[in-house]
CSV table of C-alpha atoms in Angstrom, one decimal:
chain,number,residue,atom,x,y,z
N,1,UNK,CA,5.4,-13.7,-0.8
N,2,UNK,CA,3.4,-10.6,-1.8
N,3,UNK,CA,4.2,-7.6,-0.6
N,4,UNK,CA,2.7,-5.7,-3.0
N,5,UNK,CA,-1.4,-6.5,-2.2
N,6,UNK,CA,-0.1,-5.3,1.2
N,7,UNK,CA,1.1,-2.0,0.2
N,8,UNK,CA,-2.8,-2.2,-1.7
N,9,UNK,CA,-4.1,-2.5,1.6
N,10,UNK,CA,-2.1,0.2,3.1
N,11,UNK,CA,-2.6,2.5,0.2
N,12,UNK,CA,-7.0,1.6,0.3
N,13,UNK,CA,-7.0,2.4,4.2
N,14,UNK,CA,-5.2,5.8,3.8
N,15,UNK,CA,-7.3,7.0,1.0
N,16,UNK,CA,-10.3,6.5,3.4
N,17,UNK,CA,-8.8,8.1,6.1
N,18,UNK,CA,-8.3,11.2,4.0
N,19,UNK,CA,-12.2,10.8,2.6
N,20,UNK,CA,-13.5,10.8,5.9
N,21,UNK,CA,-11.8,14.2,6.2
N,22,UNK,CA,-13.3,15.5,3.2
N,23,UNK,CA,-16.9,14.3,4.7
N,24,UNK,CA,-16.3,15.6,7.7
N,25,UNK,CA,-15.1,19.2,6.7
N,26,UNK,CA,-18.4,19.8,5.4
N,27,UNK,CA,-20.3,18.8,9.0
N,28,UNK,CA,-21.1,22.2,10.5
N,29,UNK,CA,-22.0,21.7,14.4
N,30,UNK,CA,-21.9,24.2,16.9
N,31,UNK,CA,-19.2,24.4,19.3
N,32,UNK,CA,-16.9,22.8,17.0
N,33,UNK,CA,-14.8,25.1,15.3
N,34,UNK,CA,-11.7,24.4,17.6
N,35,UNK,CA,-12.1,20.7,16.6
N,36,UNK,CA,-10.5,19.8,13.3
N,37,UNK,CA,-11.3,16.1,12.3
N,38,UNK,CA,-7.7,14.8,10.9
N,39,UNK,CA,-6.3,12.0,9.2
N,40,UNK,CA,-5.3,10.2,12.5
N,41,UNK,CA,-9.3,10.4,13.4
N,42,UNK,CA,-9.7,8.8,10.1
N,43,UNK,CA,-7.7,5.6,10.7
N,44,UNK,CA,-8.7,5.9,14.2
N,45,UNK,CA,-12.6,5.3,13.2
N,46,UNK,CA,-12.1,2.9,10.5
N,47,UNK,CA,-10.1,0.6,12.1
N,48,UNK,CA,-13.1,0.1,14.7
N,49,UNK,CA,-11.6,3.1,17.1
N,50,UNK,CA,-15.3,4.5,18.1
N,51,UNK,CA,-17.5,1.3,19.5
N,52,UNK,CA,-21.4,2.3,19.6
N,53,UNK,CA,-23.2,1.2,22.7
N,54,UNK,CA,-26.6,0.9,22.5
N,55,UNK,CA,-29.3,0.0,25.2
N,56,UNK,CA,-31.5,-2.6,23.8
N,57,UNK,CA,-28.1,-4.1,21.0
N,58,UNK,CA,-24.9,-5.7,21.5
N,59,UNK,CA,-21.7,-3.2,21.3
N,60,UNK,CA,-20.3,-2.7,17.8
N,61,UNK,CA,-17.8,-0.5,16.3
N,62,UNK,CA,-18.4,1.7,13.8
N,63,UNK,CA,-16.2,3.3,11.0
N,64,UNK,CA,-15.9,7.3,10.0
N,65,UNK,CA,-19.0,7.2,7.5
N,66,UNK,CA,-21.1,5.5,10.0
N,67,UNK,CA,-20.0,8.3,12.6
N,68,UNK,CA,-20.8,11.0,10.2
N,69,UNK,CA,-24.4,9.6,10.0
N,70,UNK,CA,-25.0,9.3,13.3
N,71,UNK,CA,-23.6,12.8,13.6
N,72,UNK,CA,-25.6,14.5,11.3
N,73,UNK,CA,-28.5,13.2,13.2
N,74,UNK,CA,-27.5,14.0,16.5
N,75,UNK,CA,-28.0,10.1,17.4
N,76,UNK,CA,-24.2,10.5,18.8
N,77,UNK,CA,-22.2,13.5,19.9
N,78,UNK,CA,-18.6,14.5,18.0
N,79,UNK,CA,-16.1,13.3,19.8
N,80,UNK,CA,-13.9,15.6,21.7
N,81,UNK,CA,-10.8,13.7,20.9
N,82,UNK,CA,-7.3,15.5,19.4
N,83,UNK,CA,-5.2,14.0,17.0
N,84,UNK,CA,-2.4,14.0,20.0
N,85,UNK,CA,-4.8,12.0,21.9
N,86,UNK,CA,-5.8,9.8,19.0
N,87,UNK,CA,-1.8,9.6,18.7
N,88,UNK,CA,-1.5,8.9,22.4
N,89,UNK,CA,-3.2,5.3,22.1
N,90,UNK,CA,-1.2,3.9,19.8
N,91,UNK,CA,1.8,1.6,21.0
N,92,UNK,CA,4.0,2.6,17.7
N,93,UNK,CA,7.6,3.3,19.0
N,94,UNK,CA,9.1,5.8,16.7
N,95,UNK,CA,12.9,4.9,18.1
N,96,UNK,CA,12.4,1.4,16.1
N,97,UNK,CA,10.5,3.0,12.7
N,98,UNK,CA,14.3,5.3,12.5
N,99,UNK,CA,16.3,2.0,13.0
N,100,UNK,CA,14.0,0.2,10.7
N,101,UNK,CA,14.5,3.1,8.1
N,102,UNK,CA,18.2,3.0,9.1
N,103,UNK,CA,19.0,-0.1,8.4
N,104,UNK,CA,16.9,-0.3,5.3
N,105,UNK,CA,18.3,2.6,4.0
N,106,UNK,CA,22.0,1.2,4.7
N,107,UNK,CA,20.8,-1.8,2.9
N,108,UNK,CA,20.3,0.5,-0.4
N,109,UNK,CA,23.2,2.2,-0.1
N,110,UNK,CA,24.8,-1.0,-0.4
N,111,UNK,CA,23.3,-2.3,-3.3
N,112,UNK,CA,23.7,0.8,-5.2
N,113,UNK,CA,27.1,1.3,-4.3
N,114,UNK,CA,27.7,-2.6,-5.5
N,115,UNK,CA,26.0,-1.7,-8.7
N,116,UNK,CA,28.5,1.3,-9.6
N,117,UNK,CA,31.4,-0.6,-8.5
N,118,UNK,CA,30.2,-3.5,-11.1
N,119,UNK,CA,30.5,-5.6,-8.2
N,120,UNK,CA,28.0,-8.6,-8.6
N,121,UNK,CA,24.1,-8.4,-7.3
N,122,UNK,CA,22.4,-11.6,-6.3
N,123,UNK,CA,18.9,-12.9,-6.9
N,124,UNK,CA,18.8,-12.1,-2.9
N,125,UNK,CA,19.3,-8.9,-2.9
N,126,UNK,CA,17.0,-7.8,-5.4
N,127,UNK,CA,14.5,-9.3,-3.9
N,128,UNK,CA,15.5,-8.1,-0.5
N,129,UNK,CA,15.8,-4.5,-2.0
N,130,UNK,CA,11.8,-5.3,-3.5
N,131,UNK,CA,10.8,-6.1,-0.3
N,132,UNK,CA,12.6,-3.0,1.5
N,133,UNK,CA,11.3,-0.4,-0.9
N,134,UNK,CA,7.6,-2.0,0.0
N,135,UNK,CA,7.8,-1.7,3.5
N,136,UNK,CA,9.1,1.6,3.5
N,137,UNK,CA,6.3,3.0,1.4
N,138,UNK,CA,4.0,1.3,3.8
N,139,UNK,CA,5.9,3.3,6.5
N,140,UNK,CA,4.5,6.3,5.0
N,141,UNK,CA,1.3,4.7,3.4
N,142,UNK,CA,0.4,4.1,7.5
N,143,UNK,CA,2.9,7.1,9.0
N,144,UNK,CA,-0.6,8.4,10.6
N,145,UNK,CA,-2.1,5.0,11.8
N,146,UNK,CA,-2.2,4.4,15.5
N,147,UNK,CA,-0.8,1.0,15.9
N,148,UNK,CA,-2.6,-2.2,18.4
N,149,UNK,CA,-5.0,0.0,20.1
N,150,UNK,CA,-6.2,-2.1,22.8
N,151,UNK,CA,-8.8,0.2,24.6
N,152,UNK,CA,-11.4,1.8,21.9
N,153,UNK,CA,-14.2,5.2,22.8
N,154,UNK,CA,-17.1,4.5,23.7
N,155,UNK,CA,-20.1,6.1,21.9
N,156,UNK,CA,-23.9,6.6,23.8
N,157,UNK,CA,-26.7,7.3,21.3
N,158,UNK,CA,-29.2,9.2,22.5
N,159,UNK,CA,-31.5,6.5,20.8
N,160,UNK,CA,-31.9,2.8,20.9
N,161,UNK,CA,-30.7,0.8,17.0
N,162,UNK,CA,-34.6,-0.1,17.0
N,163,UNK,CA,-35.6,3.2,16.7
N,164,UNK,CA,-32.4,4.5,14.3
N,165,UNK,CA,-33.3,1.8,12.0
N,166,UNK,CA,-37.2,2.8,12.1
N,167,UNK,CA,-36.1,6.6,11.6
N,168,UNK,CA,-33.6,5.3,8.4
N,169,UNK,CA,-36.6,4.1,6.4
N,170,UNK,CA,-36.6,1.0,4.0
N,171,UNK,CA,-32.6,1.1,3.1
N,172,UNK,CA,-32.4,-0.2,7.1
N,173,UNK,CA,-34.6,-3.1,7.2
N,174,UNK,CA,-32.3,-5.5,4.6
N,175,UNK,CA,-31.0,-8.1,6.9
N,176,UNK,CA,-27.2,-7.0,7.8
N,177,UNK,CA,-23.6,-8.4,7.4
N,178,UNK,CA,-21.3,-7.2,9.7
N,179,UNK,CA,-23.5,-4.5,11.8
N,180,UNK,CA,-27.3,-2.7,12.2
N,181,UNK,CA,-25.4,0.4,10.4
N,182,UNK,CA,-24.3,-1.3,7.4
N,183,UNK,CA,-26.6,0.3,5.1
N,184,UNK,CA,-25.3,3.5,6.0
N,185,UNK,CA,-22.1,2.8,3.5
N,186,UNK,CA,-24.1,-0.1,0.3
N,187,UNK,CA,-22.5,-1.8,-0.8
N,188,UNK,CA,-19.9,-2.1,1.9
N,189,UNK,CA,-16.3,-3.1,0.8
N,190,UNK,CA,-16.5,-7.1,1.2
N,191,UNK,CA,-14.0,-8.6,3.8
N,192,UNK,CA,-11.9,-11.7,3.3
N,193,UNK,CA,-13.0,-13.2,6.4
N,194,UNK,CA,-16.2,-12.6,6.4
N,195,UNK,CA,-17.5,-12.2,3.0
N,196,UNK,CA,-14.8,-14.5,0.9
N,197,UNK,CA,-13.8,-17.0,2.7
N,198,UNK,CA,-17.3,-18.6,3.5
N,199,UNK,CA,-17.8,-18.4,-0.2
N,200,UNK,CA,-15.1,-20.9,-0.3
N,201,UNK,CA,-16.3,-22.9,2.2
N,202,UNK,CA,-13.8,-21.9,4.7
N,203,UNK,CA,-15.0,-22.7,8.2
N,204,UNK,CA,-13.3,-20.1,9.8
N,205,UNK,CA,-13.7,-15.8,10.5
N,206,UNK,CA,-15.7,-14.4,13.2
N,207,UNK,CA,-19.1,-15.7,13.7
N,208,UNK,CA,-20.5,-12.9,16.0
N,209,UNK,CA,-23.2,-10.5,14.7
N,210,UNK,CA,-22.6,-8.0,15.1
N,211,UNK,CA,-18.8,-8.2,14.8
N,212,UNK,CA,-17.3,-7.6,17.4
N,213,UNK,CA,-14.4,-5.7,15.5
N,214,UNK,CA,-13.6,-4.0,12.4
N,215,UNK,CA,-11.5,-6.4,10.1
N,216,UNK,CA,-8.7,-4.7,8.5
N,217,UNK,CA,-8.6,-7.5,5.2
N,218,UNK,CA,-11.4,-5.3,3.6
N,219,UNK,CA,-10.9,-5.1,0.2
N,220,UNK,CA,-9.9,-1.5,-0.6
N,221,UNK,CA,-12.0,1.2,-2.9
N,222,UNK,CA,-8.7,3.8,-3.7
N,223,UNK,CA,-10.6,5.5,-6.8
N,224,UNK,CA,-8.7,7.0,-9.4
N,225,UNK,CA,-6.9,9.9,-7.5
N,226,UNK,CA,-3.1,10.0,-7.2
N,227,UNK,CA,-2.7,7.6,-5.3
N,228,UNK,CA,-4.2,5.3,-7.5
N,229,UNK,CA,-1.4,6.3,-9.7
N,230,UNK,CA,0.9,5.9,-7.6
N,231,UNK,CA,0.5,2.7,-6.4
N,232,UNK,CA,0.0,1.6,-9.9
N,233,UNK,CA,3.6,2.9,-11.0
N,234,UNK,CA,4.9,1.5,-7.9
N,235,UNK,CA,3.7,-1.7,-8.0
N,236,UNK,CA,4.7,-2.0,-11.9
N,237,UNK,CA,8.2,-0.7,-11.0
N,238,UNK,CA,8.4,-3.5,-8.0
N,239,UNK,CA,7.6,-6.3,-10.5
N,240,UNK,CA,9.6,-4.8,-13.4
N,241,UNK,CA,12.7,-4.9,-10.3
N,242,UNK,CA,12.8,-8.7,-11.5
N,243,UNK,CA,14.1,-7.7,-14.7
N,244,UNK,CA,16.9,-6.4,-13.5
N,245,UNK,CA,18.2,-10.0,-12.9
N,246,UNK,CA,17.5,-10.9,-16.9
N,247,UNK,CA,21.4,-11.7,-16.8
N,248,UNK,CA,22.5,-12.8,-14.1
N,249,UNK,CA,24.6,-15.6,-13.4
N,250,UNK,CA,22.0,-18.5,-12.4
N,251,UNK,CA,23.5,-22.0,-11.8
N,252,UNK,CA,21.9,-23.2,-14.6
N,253,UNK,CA,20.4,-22.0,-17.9
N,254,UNK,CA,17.1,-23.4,-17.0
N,255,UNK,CA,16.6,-21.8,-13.8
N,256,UNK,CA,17.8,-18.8,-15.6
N,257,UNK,CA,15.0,-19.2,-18.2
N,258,UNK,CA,12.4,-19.7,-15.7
N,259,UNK,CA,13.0,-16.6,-13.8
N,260,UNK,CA,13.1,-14.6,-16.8
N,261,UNK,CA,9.1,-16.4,-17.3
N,262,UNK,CA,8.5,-15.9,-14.1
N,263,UNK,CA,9.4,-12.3,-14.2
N,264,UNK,CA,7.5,-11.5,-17.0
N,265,UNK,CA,4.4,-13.5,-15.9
N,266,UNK,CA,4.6,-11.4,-12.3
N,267,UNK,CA,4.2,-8.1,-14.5
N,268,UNK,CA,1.6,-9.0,-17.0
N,269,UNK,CA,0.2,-10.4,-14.3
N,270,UNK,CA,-0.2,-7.3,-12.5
N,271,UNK,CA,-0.8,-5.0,-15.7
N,272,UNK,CA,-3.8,-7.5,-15.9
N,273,UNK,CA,-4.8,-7.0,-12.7
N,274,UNK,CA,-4.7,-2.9,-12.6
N,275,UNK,CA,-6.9,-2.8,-16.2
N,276,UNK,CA,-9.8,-4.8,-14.5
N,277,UNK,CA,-9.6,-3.5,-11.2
N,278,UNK,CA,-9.7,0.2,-12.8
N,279,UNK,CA,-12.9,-0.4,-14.9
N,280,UNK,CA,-14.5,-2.1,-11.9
N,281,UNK,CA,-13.6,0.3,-9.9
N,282,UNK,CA,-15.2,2.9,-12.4
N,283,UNK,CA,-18.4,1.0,-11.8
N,284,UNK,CA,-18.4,0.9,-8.2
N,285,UNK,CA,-18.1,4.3,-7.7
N,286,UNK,CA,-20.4,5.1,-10.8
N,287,UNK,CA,-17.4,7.2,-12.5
N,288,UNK,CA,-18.2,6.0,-16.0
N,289,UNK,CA,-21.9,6.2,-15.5
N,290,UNK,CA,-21.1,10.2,-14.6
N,291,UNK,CA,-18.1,10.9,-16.9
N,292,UNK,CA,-20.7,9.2,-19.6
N,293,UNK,CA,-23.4,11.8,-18.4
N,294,UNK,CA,-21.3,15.0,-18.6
N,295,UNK,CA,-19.7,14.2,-21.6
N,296,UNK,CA,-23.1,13.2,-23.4
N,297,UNK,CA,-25.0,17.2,-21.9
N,298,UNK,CA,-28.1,15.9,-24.1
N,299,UNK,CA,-30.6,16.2,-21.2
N,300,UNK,CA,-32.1,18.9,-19.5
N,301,UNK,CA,-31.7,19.7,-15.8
N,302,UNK,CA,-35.0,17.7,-14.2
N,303,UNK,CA,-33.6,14.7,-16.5
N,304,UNK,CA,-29.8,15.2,-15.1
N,305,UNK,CA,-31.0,14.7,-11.7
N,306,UNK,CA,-33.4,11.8,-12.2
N,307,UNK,CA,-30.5,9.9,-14.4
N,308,UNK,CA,-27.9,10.8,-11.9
N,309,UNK,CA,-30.4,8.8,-9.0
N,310,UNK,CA,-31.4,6.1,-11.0
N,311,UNK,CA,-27.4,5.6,-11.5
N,312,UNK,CA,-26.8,6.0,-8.0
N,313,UNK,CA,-29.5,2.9,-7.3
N,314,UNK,CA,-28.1,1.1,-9.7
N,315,UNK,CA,-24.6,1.6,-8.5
N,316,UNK,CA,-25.5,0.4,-5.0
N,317,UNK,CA,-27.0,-2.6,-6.1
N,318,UNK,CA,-24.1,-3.5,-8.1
N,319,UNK,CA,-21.9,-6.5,-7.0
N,320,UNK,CA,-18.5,-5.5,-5.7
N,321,UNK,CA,-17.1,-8.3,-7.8
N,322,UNK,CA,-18.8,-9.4,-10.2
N,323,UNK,CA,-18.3,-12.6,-11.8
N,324,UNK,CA,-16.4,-11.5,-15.0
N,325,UNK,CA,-13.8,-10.5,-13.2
N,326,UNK,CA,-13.9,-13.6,-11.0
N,327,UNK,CA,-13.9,-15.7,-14.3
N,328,UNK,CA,-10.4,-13.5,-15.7
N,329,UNK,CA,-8.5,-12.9,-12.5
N,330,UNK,CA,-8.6,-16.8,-11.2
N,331,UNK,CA,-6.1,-17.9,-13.6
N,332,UNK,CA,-4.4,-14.7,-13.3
N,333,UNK,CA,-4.1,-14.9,-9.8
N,334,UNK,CA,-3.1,-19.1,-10.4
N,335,UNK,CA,0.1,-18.0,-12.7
N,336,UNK,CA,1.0,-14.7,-10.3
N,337,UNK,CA,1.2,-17.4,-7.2
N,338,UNK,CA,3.4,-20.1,-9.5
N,339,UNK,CA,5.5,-17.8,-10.5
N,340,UNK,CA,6.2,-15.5,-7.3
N,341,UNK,CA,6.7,-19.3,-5.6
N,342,UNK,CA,9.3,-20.1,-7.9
N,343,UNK,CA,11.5,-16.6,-7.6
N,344,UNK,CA,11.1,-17.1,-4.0
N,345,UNK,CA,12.2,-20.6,-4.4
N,346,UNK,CA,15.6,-19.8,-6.8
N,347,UNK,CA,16.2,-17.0,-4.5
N,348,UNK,CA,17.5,-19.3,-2.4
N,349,UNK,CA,18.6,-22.5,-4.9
N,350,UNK,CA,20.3,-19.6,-6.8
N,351,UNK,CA,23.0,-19.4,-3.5
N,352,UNK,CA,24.6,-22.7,-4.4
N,353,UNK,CA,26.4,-21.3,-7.1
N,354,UNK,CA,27.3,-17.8,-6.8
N,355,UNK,CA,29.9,-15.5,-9.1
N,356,UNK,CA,33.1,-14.9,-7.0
N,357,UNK,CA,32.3,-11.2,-7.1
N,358,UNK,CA,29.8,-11.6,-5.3
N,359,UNK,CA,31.7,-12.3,-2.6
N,360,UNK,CA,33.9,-8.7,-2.5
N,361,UNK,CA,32.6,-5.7,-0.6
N,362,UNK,CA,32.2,-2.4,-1.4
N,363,UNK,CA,35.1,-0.3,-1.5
N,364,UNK,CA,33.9,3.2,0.1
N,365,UNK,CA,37.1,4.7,0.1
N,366,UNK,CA,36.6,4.9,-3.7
N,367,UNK,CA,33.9,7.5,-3.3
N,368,UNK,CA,36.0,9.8,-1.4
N,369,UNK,CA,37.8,12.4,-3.3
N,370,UNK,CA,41.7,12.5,-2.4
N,371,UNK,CA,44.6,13.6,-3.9
């Protein structure tokens, strides 16, 4: 249905993995200058790869930030793992990603060759192309994730979580969502299973605290980088695809009329969705609160530094969605699912009636130069 908030997704957990790499560039340990933390270690450790077992808790994973705390602190040793043998757990087959891109990428050809033949395109097969061009920038998007690791490492902290939390002061003793170390990264990225869906009174999502795993529906933090910009031209250009069916032959005028609608309600949809995300987004990561304090240079040094903590509290104590932006983006996400139902719908009704051209097959030979 949505390819696109997948992509989102895909896009959020690689930016991570490449933060964690920042982070842990900057840990200085001894004995560990033949160890280079990579982006595989990234997605490794936030997709629940290192599991912390302590003495006197239940066995929990933890992601990269957690790891680098409990670094820092010697609570846990860096773990001697290469990015081969980070590799070497996943079950990815790279035989079937090239077939996948193969056959995908035949599937392009196609339509492009159809398109400078003036042969005729159908509903199906731009929506087919939208869907290809998604999955192949997820390809990429996840080209470092190990895929259904089965068997995570195993951590030992040299201390039990009673005494971690003691030694963490106040920020520790809040009660916890999903594990002890949560206040390690405040406010943690909500999940959909765990956070959002028993705010709708869904009965369902895991029930164990602490989790046992690391739920990959957590709603990504991707900043304003270039991958942000990126996925925001990407995911314009995948809805503006639709336009490219503004005349095309539908069976009747109203269907034709209600995927042009549709089309246009997809993209402001999403336009809608980029602007508040972005200024949110700003907020979380108290980007406007510093781009306000370095533009503004009307405080000394001392009252820098105590602005810049006060905005840090208050950034950590600010709701990852707030309720403006629940008020704005329900009926924006209420017209986005009506009108993605109905293209998915005509994609299909469309087939009843199709242009006889549509029918022919490229001619290759065309495209071969001969005398």
């Amino acid at each position: 249905m949505a390819p696109e908030f997948v992509l989102v997704f895909a896009t959020g957990q690689k930016v991570e993995a490449k933060k964690s790499v920042e982070d842990f560039k900057n840990l200085v340990l001894p004995g560990r200058e033949d160890q280079k933390w990579t982006i595989r270690h990234g997605f490794y450790a936030n997709m629940g790869g290192f599991v912390l077992q302590p003495p006197d808790w239940a066995t929990f994973p933890i992601n990269s930030k957690q790891l680098l705390w409990l670094i820092e602190r010697e609570y846990v040793d860096y773990p001697k793992m290469t990015a081969k043998e980070v590799w070497d757990k996943s079950k990815a087959d790279g035989f079937q990603k090239s077939l996948t891109c193969l056959q995908t990428g035949w599937f392009i050809i196609q339509i492009v060759g159809r398109a400078i033949q003036r042969l005729p395109i159908t509903t199906l097969e731009i929506t087919t192309l939208s869907f290809v061009l998604c999955a192949l920038v997820m390809f990429s998007q996840w080209a470092h994730k190990p895929l259904d690791v089965e068997s995570p490492t195993i951590l030992t902290p040299r201390k039990s979580i009673a005494q971690i939390l003691l030694e963490a002061g106040p920020a520790a003793r809040e009660p916890y969502q999903h594990t002890p170390l949560d206040f390690v990264e405040k406010p943690p990225p909500p999940s959909w299973l765990t956070e959002v869906q028993p705010h709708l009174r869904f009965h369902t999502g895991p029930r164990m605290r602490p989790l046992p795993r690391l739920t990959n529906d957590r709603f990504p933090v991707i900043g304003a980088g270039p991958d942000a910009v990126f996925l925001f031209l990407f995911t314009m250009g995948y809805c503006g695809l639709h336009f490219v069916a503004w005349d095309f032959s539908f069976p009747t005028r109203l269907e034709r009329d209600l995927w042009r609608w549709s089309s246009v309600a997809i993209a402001a949809c999403a336009f809608i969705f980029w602007v508040c995300e972005t200024y949110q987004d700003g907020h979380r990561l108290g980007r406007w609160e510093r781009w306000g304090a370095t533009l503004s240079n009307k405080f000394s040094k001392s009252g820098k530094d105590g602005r810049i903590n006060t905005m840090e509290k208050a950034r950590r104590n600010r709701r990852f969605i707030p309720v403006w932006e629940v008020v704005i983006m329900t009926p924006v996400t209420v017209v986005y699912t009506i009108a993605r139902t109905y293209i998915v719908i005509e994609v299909f009704l469309s087939q009843r009636s199709l242009p006889v051209g549509a029918f022919d097959t490229v001619a290759w030979s065309q495209f071969i130069p001969h005398l």
